[in-house]
Every structure is written in C-alpha cells, then in structure tokens.
C-alpha cells in the first residue's frame, strides 16, 4: 500500500511542531503497514533534498513578499512554473500512490488532478482549521485579508469534500471540519516525548546554563518555532512583563527554538535591553533537557492559533510548573487540574505567574511527579497506540473507506 505523505516542509531535520507531527503520523503509517513516501513542496530552504519540489530564490522572494498569503502563493508559483509542475507530476506518477495523505489544504490544488484521474484514497491530516486560524491571527495582528481567508477556506472545503478520512488535532477542529462537510473524522491529538533525558548526556549544557543563571531567582522556559502566534503571546504576556517595574521583573527566561529570531527582531525594533532573557536558539535534545531541568516554570502564553500544541504536551510531561492560557490547553482541558498545572486567562497571566511560589524546587518536582499518571496519555507512544486502533484509519490504509 503506497502512501504519499504530502507536506510543505522536508523531514530531514525535524525541528518544528509541524514537522514532528508529520513525522510521528508517518510512523503511524509505517506501523499499519503502509509504504510511506514523503513528498515535500516547499519554499526555498537549505534542508531540501533531490526529490523535494522547492522554489528557486527568485520565486521564493515573490512567495514570501506577502507573509499572510505565502501558502497560496506557494501553490501558484509551482503551478506557473512548467519545470516544477512537470517534476511534481513525474514524481507522483513514479510513486503511484494508493493513498494520498495531505497535510496542508493549500497544497491540494497541486495534487487534486491526480485524485480525479486515479482511484486513490485521500486523507486530510489537519494541523488546524487553516482558514479559521489565519482569520484569527490576522485579527490578532489588527489586519484583514478576506480574499486570503476565503481562498484558504475554499481549498480546505475542496480537500474535505474529496477526503475519505479527516484527521483532527482536537475536538474543536473536528467540529470545524464537520461544519465544512467532513463525515469520517478521527481525533489524533498532538503528543510529545518527555523533554528530560534519562541519562547524563545533558551534563555539559546543564553546567553551561547554570553558569548563566542566578540560582536565587526563578527561571522560566519557552520553546517555539518561527511562528507569529508563538511570539505574539510570549511578547505580550511574558517578555514585556519582564521590563523594569513589570510584574515579572527579576524573573529569568530561557527561550528556545526559531522563535528567537522574532525576539531578536523585536529587540532591534525597540532598542530594549533584556539581560534576564537568555536566547538559546535551535537546541539539541541535551540542551532542551538541561533547560527543562533548570526551569521552575514552563510558560505557554498563547493568545491565538488552532489545533493542539506540542509544547503543552511536552511541558506536562516535564519536571516544572506549567502555566498556560486556555488556548494553550486546547485538547488538554481535563489536565488543567493536575498538580503543578495552572490555566490562566491572558489578562491575568503575568500577575498569576508572579504570584506563584517557585522558590521550593523540590516541591515543584514533587508536583510534576504526582501528575505523571494523569498526563501519560500525552506521550507520542500513547497517542500513536490509540490511533493505530482506530478502525477508520486502518480501513483507509488497508483498502477500505
């Protein structure tokens, strides 16, 4: 059973939440006996392979010139480039999929003709209700782009109309897909791997980070990709509250991931100095483990976005207090009462965080240990085991509908 898993990023360096989800669902395909063939259609980037369909730098500049419409422009750029269009058609012809597993609806126009010409089954593996997530982000930025939102909605509805199965990250997204006409829907939430390694491979980064931090003051941690919703919430609810005189002045913050680039842009624009914020950038497993070991609290200050969040599952499986907004806990609502977990509305976030007693690190670790039975289902092992038992998924991958 040949399964083409179509996404807009390669899987050679798996870093972002989207890449992790695609990789883990790819492992689900493998587990159920599918012959998985990843296929990437992407803007220009350094980690593409020979089989990926990647834009050249000139086309990429046009695509990225409008950040709110780059997904639509990506499909347009491929469709209007005969060489790329032919490469994609040849690649699909060679792979001859029995199942077309589409991760993003804005790629659907590129492969829809294949689904019409062949008896191929289609899976829409949603990361968000894309049109709704874009609408909400634009509103949060104080912008409007109705044509972009409408086009995304049209693409998503077209994919759902053809899909034999729709996979949703959370119940809210499942309801959104149902409202768009989906009937066969399976809920497969995002999971995480425990962030702290079990051996001492994080000893060196642990020593380096300890040397940068004041042990007498609380340490917060945040990890995120280069994605505006990640930065907007972190900026508004945490970083600005760490300015002199703010409720979080005196706290220390470790920022990990490509969201650090957005933080650096903000520093250049504002000219602020933030000596208590430590930028780690893209981190390996050992450095991430060290940061989670040292963090008294992991913050999840999301104020917009859809789906469920890998950062939330990772934090729940970690050794720190977890402080997040209701949006961050979407799909994890039943875990907000677990020991050491705090669900706080955005307008009270900084004040509630400042009021927490983060001085007793042994007590923090004890609460994290106490919640483990309640959050065990957040692990990718548990998520994929449950998904492998879903009859709608097995039916599509084994020849039914």
mmCIF file of C-alpha atoms in Angstrom:
data_model
loop_
_atom_site.group_PDB
_atom_site.id
_atom_site.type_symbol
_atom_site.label_atom_id
_atom_site.label_comp_id
_atom_site.label_asym_id
_atom_site.label_seq_id
_atom_site.Cartn_x
_atom_site.Cartn_y
_atom_site.Cartn_z
ATOM 1 C CA UNK A 1 0.000 0.000 0.000
ATOM 2 C CA UNK A 2 1.821 3.094 -1.274
ATOM 3 C CA UNK A 3 1.108 6.207 0.805
ATOM 4 C CA UNK A 4 2.362 9.593 -0.378
ATOM 5 C CA UNK A 5 2.569 11.941 2.599
ATOM 6 C CA UNK A 6 2.453 15.462 1.165
ATOM 7 C CA UNK A 7 3.685 18.389 3.260
ATOM 8 C CA UNK A 8 5.153 21.854 2.764
ATOM 9 C CA UNK A 9 8.402 21.156 4.605
ATOM 10 C CA UNK A 10 11.067 18.453 4.381
ATOM 11 C CA UNK A 11 11.675 15.928 7.139
ATOM 12 C CA UNK A 12 15.447 15.732 7.055
ATOM 13 C CA UNK A 13 15.885 17.998 10.062
ATOM 14 C CA UNK A 14 12.836 17.553 12.267
ATOM 15 C CA UNK A 15 12.617 20.662 14.443
ATOM 16 C CA UNK A 16 9.235 22.398 14.343
ATOM 17 C CA UNK A 17 5.987 21.176 15.810
ATOM 18 C CA UNK A 18 4.527 20.695 12.342
ATOM 19 C CA UNK A 19 7.485 18.572 11.263
ATOM 20 C CA UNK A 20 7.260 16.489 14.423
ATOM 21 C CA UNK A 21 3.559 15.809 13.876
ATOM 22 C CA UNK A 22 4.105 14.831 10.240
ATOM 23 C CA UNK A 23 6.979 12.546 11.228
ATOM 24 C CA UNK A 24 5.003 10.844 14.005
ATOM 25 C CA UNK A 25 1.941 10.306 11.834
ATOM 26 C CA UNK A 26 4.339 8.941 9.233
ATOM 27 C CA UNK A 27 5.407 6.394 11.828
ATOM 28 C CA UNK A 28 1.733 5.539 12.266
ATOM 29 C CA UNK A 29 1.510 4.846 8.530
ATOM 30 C CA UNK A 30 4.592 2.618 8.822
ATOM 31 C CA UNK A 31 3.133 0.833 11.841
ATOM 32 C CA UNK A 32 -0.028 -0.019 9.942
ATOM 33 C CA UNK A 33 1.891 -1.478 7.029
ATOM 34 C CA UNK A 34 1.872 1.453 4.631
ATOM 35 C CA UNK A 35 4.761 2.023 2.242
ATOM 36 C CA UNK A 36 5.233 5.687 3.144
ATOM 37 C CA UNK A 37 6.779 8.079 0.610
ATOM 38 C CA UNK A 38 7.248 11.645 1.933
ATOM 39 C CA UNK A 39 6.794 14.347 -0.695
ATOM 40 C CA UNK A 40 7.674 17.956 0.047
ATOM 41 C CA UNK A 41 6.554 21.070 -1.834
ATOM 42 C CA UNK A 42 8.296 23.964 -0.178
ATOM 43 C CA UNK A 43 9.684 27.465 -0.444
ATOM 44 C CA UNK A 44 13.417 27.732 -0.964
ATOM 45 C CA UNK A 45 15.349 26.386 2.051
ATOM 46 C CA UNK A 46 18.687 24.780 2.873
ATOM 47 C CA UNK A 47 17.500 21.363 4.012
ATOM 48 C CA UNK A 48 15.698 20.217 0.860
ATOM 49 C CA UNK A 49 16.622 17.018 -0.907
ATOM 50 C CA UNK A 50 16.836 15.984 -4.538
ATOM 51 C CA UNK A 51 13.293 14.623 -4.532
ATOM 52 C CA UNK A 52 11.715 17.716 -2.974
ATOM 53 C CA UNK A 53 9.849 20.277 -5.058
ATOM 54 C CA UNK A 54 11.483 23.531 -3.931
ATOM 55 C CA UNK A 55 11.203 27.036 -5.340
ATOM 56 C CA UNK A 56 14.204 28.858 -6.690
ATOM 57 C CA UNK A 57 15.288 32.010 -4.796
ATOM 58 C CA UNK A 58 13.543 34.410 -7.186
ATOM 59 C CA UNK A 59 10.184 32.666 -6.940
ATOM 60 C CA UNK A 60 10.705 32.357 -3.212
ATOM 61 C CA UNK A 61 11.076 36.124 -2.844
ATOM 62 C CA UNK A 62 7.713 36.618 -4.540
ATOM 63 C CA UNK A 63 6.050 33.958 -2.377
ATOM 64 C CA UNK A 64 7.404 35.354 0.890
ATOM 65 C CA UNK A 65 6.729 39.004 -0.010
ATOM 66 C CA UNK A 66 3.221 38.589 1.433
ATOM 67 C CA UNK A 67 3.564 36.596 4.676
ATOM 68 C CA UNK A 68 -0.184 36.314 5.113
ATOM 69 C CA UNK A 69 -0.666 34.734 1.684
ATOM 70 C CA UNK A 70 2.561 32.780 1.235
ATOM 71 C CA UNK A 71 0.780 29.393 1.277
ATOM 72 C CA UNK A 72 -1.493 30.439 -1.590
ATOM 73 C CA UNK A 73 1.465 31.904 -3.460
ATOM 74 C CA UNK A 74 3.435 28.685 -2.966
ATOM 75 C CA UNK A 75 0.836 26.688 -4.887
ATOM 76 C CA UNK A 76 0.583 29.427 -7.529
ATOM 77 C CA UNK A 77 4.361 29.511 -8.001
ATOM 78 C CA UNK A 78 4.511 25.768 -8.626
ATOM 79 C CA UNK A 79 1.520 25.809 -10.958
ATOM 80 C CA UNK A 80 3.027 28.631 -13.031
ATOM 81 C CA UNK A 81 6.496 27.081 -13.311
ATOM 82 C CA UNK A 82 6.441 24.390 -16.041
ATOM 83 C CA UNK A 83 9.606 22.719 -14.749
ATOM 84 C CA UNK A 84 8.348 22.424 -11.172
ATOM 85 C CA UNK A 85 4.886 21.387 -12.305
ATOM 86 C CA UNK A 86 6.341 18.657 -14.508
ATOM 87 C CA UNK A 87 8.689 17.480 -11.742
ATOM 88 C CA UNK A 88 5.804 17.160 -9.329
ATOM 89 C CA UNK A 89 3.684 15.270 -11.891
ATOM 90 C CA UNK A 90 6.565 12.924 -12.695
ATOM 91 C CA UNK A 91 7.259 12.295 -9.026
ATOM 92 C CA UNK A 92 3.622 11.458 -8.317
ATOM 93 C CA UNK A 93 3.481 9.235 -11.403
ATOM 94 C CA UNK A 94 6.559 7.329 -10.232
ATOM 95 C CA UNK A 95 5.237 6.937 -6.666
ATOM 96 C CA UNK A 96 1.808 5.800 -7.919
ATOM 97 C CA UNK A 97 0.100 6.236 -4.549
ATOM 98 C CA UNK A 98 -2.824 4.178 -3.348
ATOM 99 C CA UNK A 99 -3.338 6.772 -0.610
ATOM 100 C CA UNK A 100 -2.668 10.499 -0.874
ATOM 101 C CA UNK A 101 -2.104 11.800 2.675
ATOM 102 C CA UNK A 102 -2.279 15.601 2.511
ATOM 103 C CA UNK A 103 -1.006 17.599 5.494
ATOM 104 C CA UNK A 104 -1.913 21.113 4.301
ATOM 105 C CA UNK A 105 -5.002 22.146 2.331
ATOM 106 C CA UNK A 106 -3.174 24.823 0.353
ATOM 107 C CA UNK A 107 -1.241 22.032 -1.416
ATOM 108 C CA UNK A 108 -4.448 20.330 -2.524
ATOM 109 C CA UNK A 109 -4.805 22.205 -5.864
ATOM 110 C CA UNK A 110 -1.402 20.792 -6.880
ATOM 111 C CA UNK A 111 -2.473 17.177 -6.471
ATOM 112 C CA UNK A 112 -6.250 17.294 -6.961
ATOM 113 C CA UNK A 113 -5.947 16.224 -10.640
ATOM 114 C CA UNK A 114 -4.217 13.021 -9.540
ATOM 115 C CA UNK A 115 -7.095 12.229 -7.196
ATOM 116 C CA UNK A 116 -9.544 12.680 -10.072
ATOM 117 C CA UNK A 117 -7.589 10.600 -12.580
ATOM 118 C CA UNK A 118 -6.884 7.614 -10.323
ATOM 119 C CA UNK A 119 -8.743 5.530 -7.764
ATOM 120 C CA UNK A 120 -6.661 6.978 -4.973
ATOM 121 C CA UNK A 121 -7.868 7.329 -1.389
ATOM 122 C CA UNK A 122 -7.356 10.738 0.221
ATOM 123 C CA UNK A 123 -6.580 11.601 3.839
ATOM 124 C CA UNK A 124 -6.612 15.183 5.079
ATOM 125 C CA UNK A 125 -4.365 15.234 8.141
ATOM 126 C CA UNK A 126 -5.213 18.642 9.554
ATOM 127 C CA UNK A 127 -2.932 20.710 11.762
ATOM 128 C CA UNK A 128 -5.529 23.478 12.224
ATOM 129 C CA UNK A 129 -8.759 24.560 10.668
ATOM 130 C CA UNK A 130 -6.494 26.589 8.423
ATOM 131 C CA UNK A 131 -8.846 29.321 7.253
ATOM 132 C CA UNK A 132 -10.048 29.950 10.807
ATOM 133 C CA UNK A 133 -6.516 30.003 12.235
ATOM 134 C CA UNK A 134 -5.484 32.561 9.596
ATOM 135 C CA UNK A 135 -8.552 34.715 10.233
ATOM 136 C CA UNK A 136 -7.878 34.730 13.971
ATOM 137 C CA UNK A 137 -4.183 35.515 13.532
ATOM 138 C CA UNK A 138 -4.956 38.437 11.228
ATOM 139 C CA UNK A 139 -7.450 39.769 13.747
ATOM 140 C CA UNK A 140 -4.826 39.484 16.492
ATOM 141 C CA UNK A 141 -2.410 41.471 14.297
ATOM 142 C CA UNK A 142 -5.082 44.103 13.615
ATOM 143 C CA UNK A 143 -5.205 43.225 9.911
ATOM 144 C CA UNK A 144 -7.723 41.881 7.439
ATOM 145 C CA UNK A 145 -7.206 39.857 4.273
ATOM 146 C CA UNK A 146 -10.628 38.482 3.385
ATOM 147 C CA UNK A 147 -9.505 37.204 -0.023
ATOM 148 C CA UNK A 148 -6.759 35.108 1.605
ATOM 149 C CA UNK A 149 -9.115 33.694 4.234
ATOM 150 C CA UNK A 150 -11.775 32.910 1.624
ATOM 151 C CA UNK A 151 -9.285 31.184 -0.662
ATOM 152 C CA UNK A 152 -7.930 29.071 2.180
ATOM 153 C CA UNK A 153 -11.488 28.145 3.149
ATOM 154 C CA UNK A 154 -12.269 27.157 -0.441
ATOM 155 C CA UNK A 155 -9.172 24.945 -0.643
ATOM 156 C CA UNK A 156 -9.934 23.332 2.715
ATOM 157 C CA UNK A 157 -13.534 22.613 1.758
ATOM 158 C CA UNK A 158 -12.434 21.139 -1.571
ATOM 159 C CA UNK A 159 -9.977 18.809 0.152
ATOM 160 C CA UNK A 160 -12.544 17.784 2.757
ATOM 161 C CA UNK A 161 -15.117 17.091 0.033
ATOM 162 C CA UNK A 162 -12.737 14.609 -1.620
ATOM 163 C CA UNK A 163 -11.208 13.139 1.542
ATOM 164 C CA UNK A 164 -12.049 9.604 2.589
ATOM 165 C CA UNK A 165 -10.825 10.488 6.075
ATOM 166 C CA UNK A 166 -10.106 13.696 8.002
ATOM 167 C CA UNK A 167 -7.727 13.626 10.976
ATOM 168 C CA UNK A 168 -8.221 16.381 13.559
ATOM 169 C CA UNK A 169 -5.865 17.560 16.301
ATOM 170 C CA UNK A 170 -8.651 18.313 18.766
ATOM 171 C CA UNK A 171 -12.413 18.176 19.197
ATOM 172 C CA UNK A 172 -12.789 21.871 18.341
ATOM 173 C CA UNK A 173 -11.086 21.295 14.994
ATOM 174 C CA UNK A 174 -13.165 18.151 14.416
ATOM 175 C CA UNK A 175 -16.310 20.246 14.867
ATOM 176 C CA UNK A 176 -14.915 22.812 12.430
ATOM 177 C CA UNK A 177 -14.254 20.122 9.812
ATOM 178 C CA UNK A 178 -17.724 18.659 10.342
ATOM 179 C CA UNK A 179 -19.230 22.096 9.721
ATOM 180 C CA UNK A 180 -17.308 22.135 6.424
ATOM 181 C CA UNK A 181 -18.848 18.820 5.379
ATOM 182 C CA UNK A 182 -16.491 16.164 6.747
ATOM 183 C CA UNK A 183 -18.203 12.956 7.869
ATOM 184 C CA UNK A 184 -15.364 10.497 8.528
ATOM 185 C CA UNK A 185 -13.298 12.248 11.223
ATOM 186 C CA UNK A 186 -10.769 10.799 13.658
ATOM 187 C CA UNK A 187 -9.266 12.735 16.566
ATOM 188 C CA UNK A 188 -5.477 12.223 16.819
ATOM 189 C CA UNK A 189 -4.049 14.788 19.241
ATOM 190 C CA UNK A 190 -0.510 16.066 19.282
ATOM 191 C CA UNK A 191 1.789 14.329 21.702
ATOM 192 C CA UNK A 192 5.331 14.792 22.926
ATOM 193 C CA UNK A 193 8.346 12.873 24.083
ATOM 194 C CA UNK A 194 9.411 13.528 27.684
ATOM 195 C CA UNK A 195 11.730 16.550 27.448
ATOM 196 C CA UNK A 196 14.273 15.416 30.041
ATOM 197 C CA UNK A 197 16.735 12.698 29.035
ATOM 198 C CA UNK A 198 17.117 9.717 31.340
ATOM 199 C CA UNK A 199 20.918 9.573 31.227
ATOM 200 C CA UNK A 200 23.568 12.223 31.924
ATOM 201 C CA UNK A 201 24.013 13.312 28.286
ATOM 202 C CA UNK A 202 22.777 16.770 29.250
ATOM 203 C CA UNK A 203 25.512 17.288 31.863
ATOM 204 C CA UNK A 204 27.620 19.674 29.750
ATOM 205 C CA UNK A 205 24.782 22.013 28.670
ATOM 206 C CA UNK A 206 23.412 21.845 32.206
ATOM 207 C CA UNK A 207 26.694 23.205 33.542
ATOM 208 C CA UNK A 208 26.825 25.926 30.882
ATOM 209 C CA UNK A 209 23.282 27.112 31.573
ATOM 210 C CA UNK A 210 23.750 27.034 35.335
ATOM 211 C CA UNK A 211 26.712 29.372 34.922
ATOM 212 C CA UNK A 212 24.454 31.908 33.163
ATOM 213 C CA UNK A 213 21.624 31.865 35.701
ATOM 214 C CA UNK A 214 21.135 33.284 39.176
ATOM 215 C CA UNK A 215 20.050 30.367 41.403
ATOM 216 C CA UNK A 216 18.253 32.736 43.773
ATOM 217 C CA UNK A 217 15.727 33.889 41.150
ATOM 218 C CA UNK A 218 13.007 31.892 39.361
ATOM 219 C CA UNK A 219 13.710 30.515 35.893
ATOM 220 C CA UNK A 220 11.051 30.265 33.170
ATOM 221 C CA UNK A 221 11.364 28.432 29.865
ATOM 222 C CA UNK A 222 9.632 28.683 26.495
ATOM 223 C CA UNK A 223 10.261 26.752 23.283
ATOM 224 C CA UNK A 224 8.679 27.570 19.937
ATOM 225 C CA UNK A 225 9.083 27.753 16.195
ATOM 226 C CA UNK A 226 9.353 30.852 13.990
ATOM 227 C CA UNK A 227 5.581 31.364 14.042
ATOM 228 C CA UNK A 228 3.816 34.610 14.830
ATOM 229 C CA UNK A 229 1.302 33.177 17.345
ATOM 230 C CA UNK A 230 4.222 31.825 19.386
ATOM 231 C CA UNK A 231 5.926 35.205 19.529
ATOM 232 C CA UNK A 232 2.849 37.395 19.996
ATOM 233 C CA UNK A 233 1.785 35.632 23.181
ATOM 234 C CA UNK A 234 5.305 35.397 24.560
ATOM 235 C CA UNK A 235 5.887 39.092 23.896
ATOM 236 C CA UNK A 236 2.599 40.332 25.292
ATOM 237 C CA UNK A 237 2.220 38.110 28.338
ATOM 238 C CA UNK A 238 5.800 37.423 29.453
ATOM 239 C CA UNK A 239 8.585 39.432 27.804
ATOM 240 C CA UNK A 240 7.034 42.879 28.243
ATOM 241 C CA UNK A 241 6.130 41.981 31.844
ATOM 242 C CA UNK A 242 9.851 41.381 32.491
ATOM 243 C CA UNK A 243 10.695 45.020 31.757
ATOM 244 C CA UNK A 244 11.827 47.090 34.769
ATOM 245 C CA UNK A 245 8.849 47.735 37.033
ATOM 246 C CA UNK A 246 6.804 44.956 35.440
ATOM 247 C CA UNK A 247 5.257 42.094 37.419
ATOM 248 C CA UNK A 248 7.884 39.642 36.156
ATOM 249 C CA UNK A 249 10.919 41.888 36.656
ATOM 250 C CA UNK A 250 13.588 39.752 38.275
ATOM 251 C CA UNK A 251 12.432 36.534 36.617
ATOM 252 C CA UNK A 252 14.815 34.788 34.213
ATOM 253 C CA UNK A 253 13.662 33.342 30.881
ATOM 254 C CA UNK A 254 15.221 30.725 28.613
ATOM 255 C CA UNK A 255 13.912 30.976 25.029
ATOM 256 C CA UNK A 256 14.497 28.042 22.691
ATOM 257 C CA UNK A 257 13.707 27.448 19.034
ATOM 258 C CA UNK A 258 13.423 29.624 15.961
ATOM 259 C CA UNK A 259 11.027 31.957 17.792
ATOM 260 C CA UNK A 260 14.297 33.510 18.998
ATOM 261 C CA UNK A 261 14.583 35.174 15.573
ATOM 262 C CA UNK A 262 11.307 37.018 16.152
ATOM 263 C CA UNK A 263 12.521 38.065 19.592
ATOM 264 C CA UNK A 264 15.751 39.373 18.034
ATOM 265 C CA UNK A 265 13.720 41.385 15.503
ATOM 266 C CA UNK A 266 11.741 42.915 18.372
ATOM 267 C CA UNK A 267 14.920 43.857 20.231
ATOM 268 C CA UNK A 268 16.229 45.637 17.120
ATOM 269 C CA UNK A 269 12.965 47.469 16.617
ATOM 270 C CA UNK A 270 12.544 48.568 20.229
ATOM 271 C CA UNK A 271 16.151 49.004 21.312
ATOM 272 C CA UNK A 272 15.323 47.361 24.631
ATOM 273 C CA UNK A 273 17.936 45.559 26.717
ATOM 274 C CA UNK A 274 16.659 42.387 28.391
ATOM 275 C CA UNK A 275 19.573 40.957 30.405
ATOM 276 C CA UNK A 276 17.425 38.341 32.139
ATOM 277 C CA UNK A 277 16.332 36.728 28.853
ATOM 278 C CA UNK A 278 18.712 34.056 27.605
ATOM 279 C CA UNK A 279 18.407 33.147 23.933
ATOM 280 C CA UNK A 280 19.363 29.553 23.140
ATOM 281 C CA UNK A 281 18.077 29.350 19.561
ATOM 282 C CA UNK A 282 17.637 25.945 17.962
ATOM 283 C CA UNK A 283 18.612 23.354 20.565
ATOM 284 C CA UNK A 284 19.551 19.698 20.557
ATOM 285 C CA UNK A 285 17.942 17.160 22.875
ATOM 286 C CA UNK A 286 20.627 17.564 25.534
ATOM 287 C CA UNK A 287 20.285 21.347 25.727
ATOM 288 C CA UNK A 288 16.483 21.163 25.751
ATOM 289 C CA UNK A 289 16.711 18.629 28.576
ATOM 290 C CA UNK A 290 19.043 20.884 30.551
ATOM 291 C CA UNK A 291 16.701 23.860 30.122
ATOM 292 C CA UNK A 292 13.715 21.859 31.351
ATOM 293 C CA UNK A 293 15.708 20.607 34.334
ATOM 294 C CA UNK A 294 16.593 24.174 35.319
ATOM 295 C CA UNK A 295 13.179 25.726 34.621
ATOM 296 C CA UNK A 296 10.974 26.322 37.642
ATOM 297 C CA UNK A 297 8.111 27.079 35.289
ATOM 298 C CA UNK A 298 7.362 26.415 31.631
ATOM 299 C CA UNK A 299 5.181 29.133 30.114
ATOM 300 C CA UNK A 300 2.588 28.582 27.378
ATOM 301 C CA UNK A 301 1.343 32.138 26.738
ATOM 302 C CA UNK A 302 -0.624 31.514 23.544
ATOM 303 C CA UNK A 303 -3.307 34.005 22.589
ATOM 304 C CA UNK A 304 -4.153 32.807 19.080
ATOM 305 C CA UNK A 305 -3.803 29.677 16.965
ATOM 306 C CA UNK A 306 -5.644 26.444 16.283
ATOM 307 C CA UNK A 307 -5.203 22.729 16.753
ATOM 308 C CA UNK A 308 -3.428 21.412 19.812
ATOM 309 C CA UNK A 309 0.052 22.305 20.895
ATOM 310 C CA UNK A 310 3.047 20.008 21.143
ATOM 311 C CA UNK A 311 4.613 22.463 23.589
ATOM 312 C CA UNK A 312 1.759 21.828 26.022
ATOM 313 C CA UNK A 313 2.146 18.060 25.932
ATOM 314 C CA UNK A 314 5.908 18.423 26.353
ATOM 315 C CA UNK A 315 5.521 20.757 29.329
ATOM 316 C CA UNK A 316 3.010 18.458 31.019
ATOM 317 C CA UNK A 317 5.473 15.578 30.715
ATOM 318 C CA UNK A 318 8.310 17.698 32.126
ATOM 319 C CA UNK A 319 9.552 18.406 35.674
ATOM 320 C CA UNK A 320 8.390 22.040 36.038
ATOM 321 C CA UNK A 321 5.294 24.035 36.913
ATOM 322 C CA UNK A 322 3.193 24.597 33.792
ATOM 323 C CA UNK A 323 1.474 27.943 33.281
ATOM 324 C CA UNK A 324 -0.606 28.387 30.147
ATOM 325 C CA UNK A 325 -3.617 30.129 28.656
ATOM 326 C CA UNK A 326 -6.880 28.368 27.781
ATOM 327 C CA UNK A 327 -5.804 28.334 24.115
ATOM 328 C CA UNK A 328 -2.563 26.583 25.071
ATOM 329 C CA UNK A 329 -4.580 23.908 26.890
ATOM 330 C CA UNK A 330 -6.954 23.270 23.993
ATOM 331 C CA UNK A 331 -7.294 19.488 23.863
ATOM 332 C CA UNK A 332 -5.826 19.172 27.367
ATOM 333 C CA UNK A 333 -8.697 20.708 29.324
ATOM 334 C CA UNK A 334 -9.054 17.679 31.585
ATOM 335 C CA UNK A 335 -5.414 18.045 32.655
ATOM 336 C CA UNK A 336 -5.624 21.641 33.847
ATOM 337 C CA UNK A 337 -6.403 20.423 37.346
ATOM 338 C CA UNK A 338 -3.310 18.220 37.558
ATOM 339 C CA UNK A 339 -0.655 19.037 40.204
ATOM 340 C CA UNK A 340 1.548 21.955 39.201
ATOM 341 C CA UNK A 341 -0.630 22.951 36.236
ATOM 342 C CA UNK A 342 -2.149 26.443 36.020
ATOM 343 C CA UNK A 343 -4.607 27.554 33.337
ATOM 344 C CA UNK A 344 -4.760 31.352 33.394
ATOM 345 C CA UNK A 345 -6.571 33.835 31.115
ATOM 346 C CA UNK A 346 -4.286 36.203 29.200
ATOM 347 C CA UNK A 347 -5.287 39.318 31.129
ATOM 348 C CA UNK A 348 -4.214 37.718 34.417
ATOM 349 C CA UNK A 349 -1.239 35.748 33.114
ATOM 350 C CA UNK A 350 1.713 37.822 34.312
ATOM 351 C CA UNK A 351 0.158 38.609 37.700
ATOM 352 C CA UNK A 352 -0.700 34.967 38.362
ATOM 353 C CA UNK A 353 2.774 33.857 37.302
ATOM 354 C CA UNK A 354 4.377 36.463 39.561
ATOM 355 C CA UNK A 355 2.266 35.264 42.493
ATOM 356 C CA UNK A 356 3.287 31.602 42.202
ATOM 357 C CA UNK A 357 5.728 30.281 44.773
ATOM 358 C CA UNK A 358 8.571 28.990 42.602
ATOM 359 C CA UNK A 359 11.158 29.054 45.371
ATOM 360 C CA UNK A 360 10.792 25.422 46.508
ATOM 361 C CA UNK A 361 12.221 23.413 43.646
ATOM 362 C CA UNK A 362 11.800 20.092 45.446
ATOM 363 C CA UNK A 363 8.081 20.801 45.820
ATOM 364 C CA UNK A 364 7.850 21.706 42.122
ATOM 365 C CA UNK A 365 9.479 18.413 41.145
ATOM 366 C CA UNK A 366 7.192 16.516 43.522
ATOM 367 C CA UNK A 367 4.087 18.034 41.907
ATOM 368 C CA UNK A 368 5.417 17.131 38.460
ATOM 369 C CA UNK A 369 5.971 13.546 39.583
ATOM 370 C CA UNK A 370 2.468 13.404 41.067
ATOM 371 C CA UNK A 371 0.818 14.407 37.789
ATOM 372 C CA UNK A 372 2.570 11.810 35.634
ATOM 373 C CA UNK A 373 -0.273 9.267 35.733
ATOM 374 C CA UNK A 374 -2.695 11.984 34.591
ATOM 375 C CA UNK A 375 -0.540 13.088 31.654
ATOM 376 C CA UNK A 376 0.853 9.745 30.455
ATOM 377 C CA UNK A 377 -1.595 9.785 27.547
ATOM 378 C CA UNK A 378 0.228 12.894 26.216
ATOM 379 C CA UNK A 379 3.216 10.841 25.096
ATOM 380 C CA UNK A 380 3.571 10.080 21.414
ATOM 381 C CA UNK A 381 3.760 6.369 22.276
ATOM 382 C CA UNK A 382 0.291 6.544 23.821
ATOM 383 C CA UNK A 383 -1.147 8.787 21.104
ATOM 384 C CA UNK A 384 0.057 6.556 18.260
ATOM 385 C CA UNK A 385 -1.043 3.352 20.016
ATOM 386 C CA UNK A 386 -4.565 4.752 20.279
ATOM 387 C CA UNK A 387 -4.521 5.958 16.670
ATOM 388 C CA UNK A 388 -3.356 2.558 15.409
ATOM 389 C CA UNK A 389 -6.516 1.049 16.909
ATOM 390 C CA UNK A 390 -8.849 3.492 15.116
ATOM 391 C CA UNK A 391 -10.880 1.480 12.583
ATOM 392 C CA UNK A 392 -11.336 4.423 10.190
ATOM 393 C CA UNK A 393 -7.570 4.863 9.896
ATOM 394 C CA UNK A 394 -6.849 1.180 9.421
ATOM 395 C CA UNK A 395 -9.637 0.870 6.866
ATOM 396 C CA UNK A 396 -8.275 3.657 4.668
ATOM 397 C CA UNK A 397 -4.712 2.347 4.864
ATOM 398 C CA UNK A 398 -5.798 -1.203 4.150
ATOM 399 C CA UNK A 399 -8.099 -0.607 1.241
ATOM 400 C CA UNK A 400 -11.475 0.438 2.623
ATOM 401 C CA UNK A 401 -13.190 3.710 3.314
#
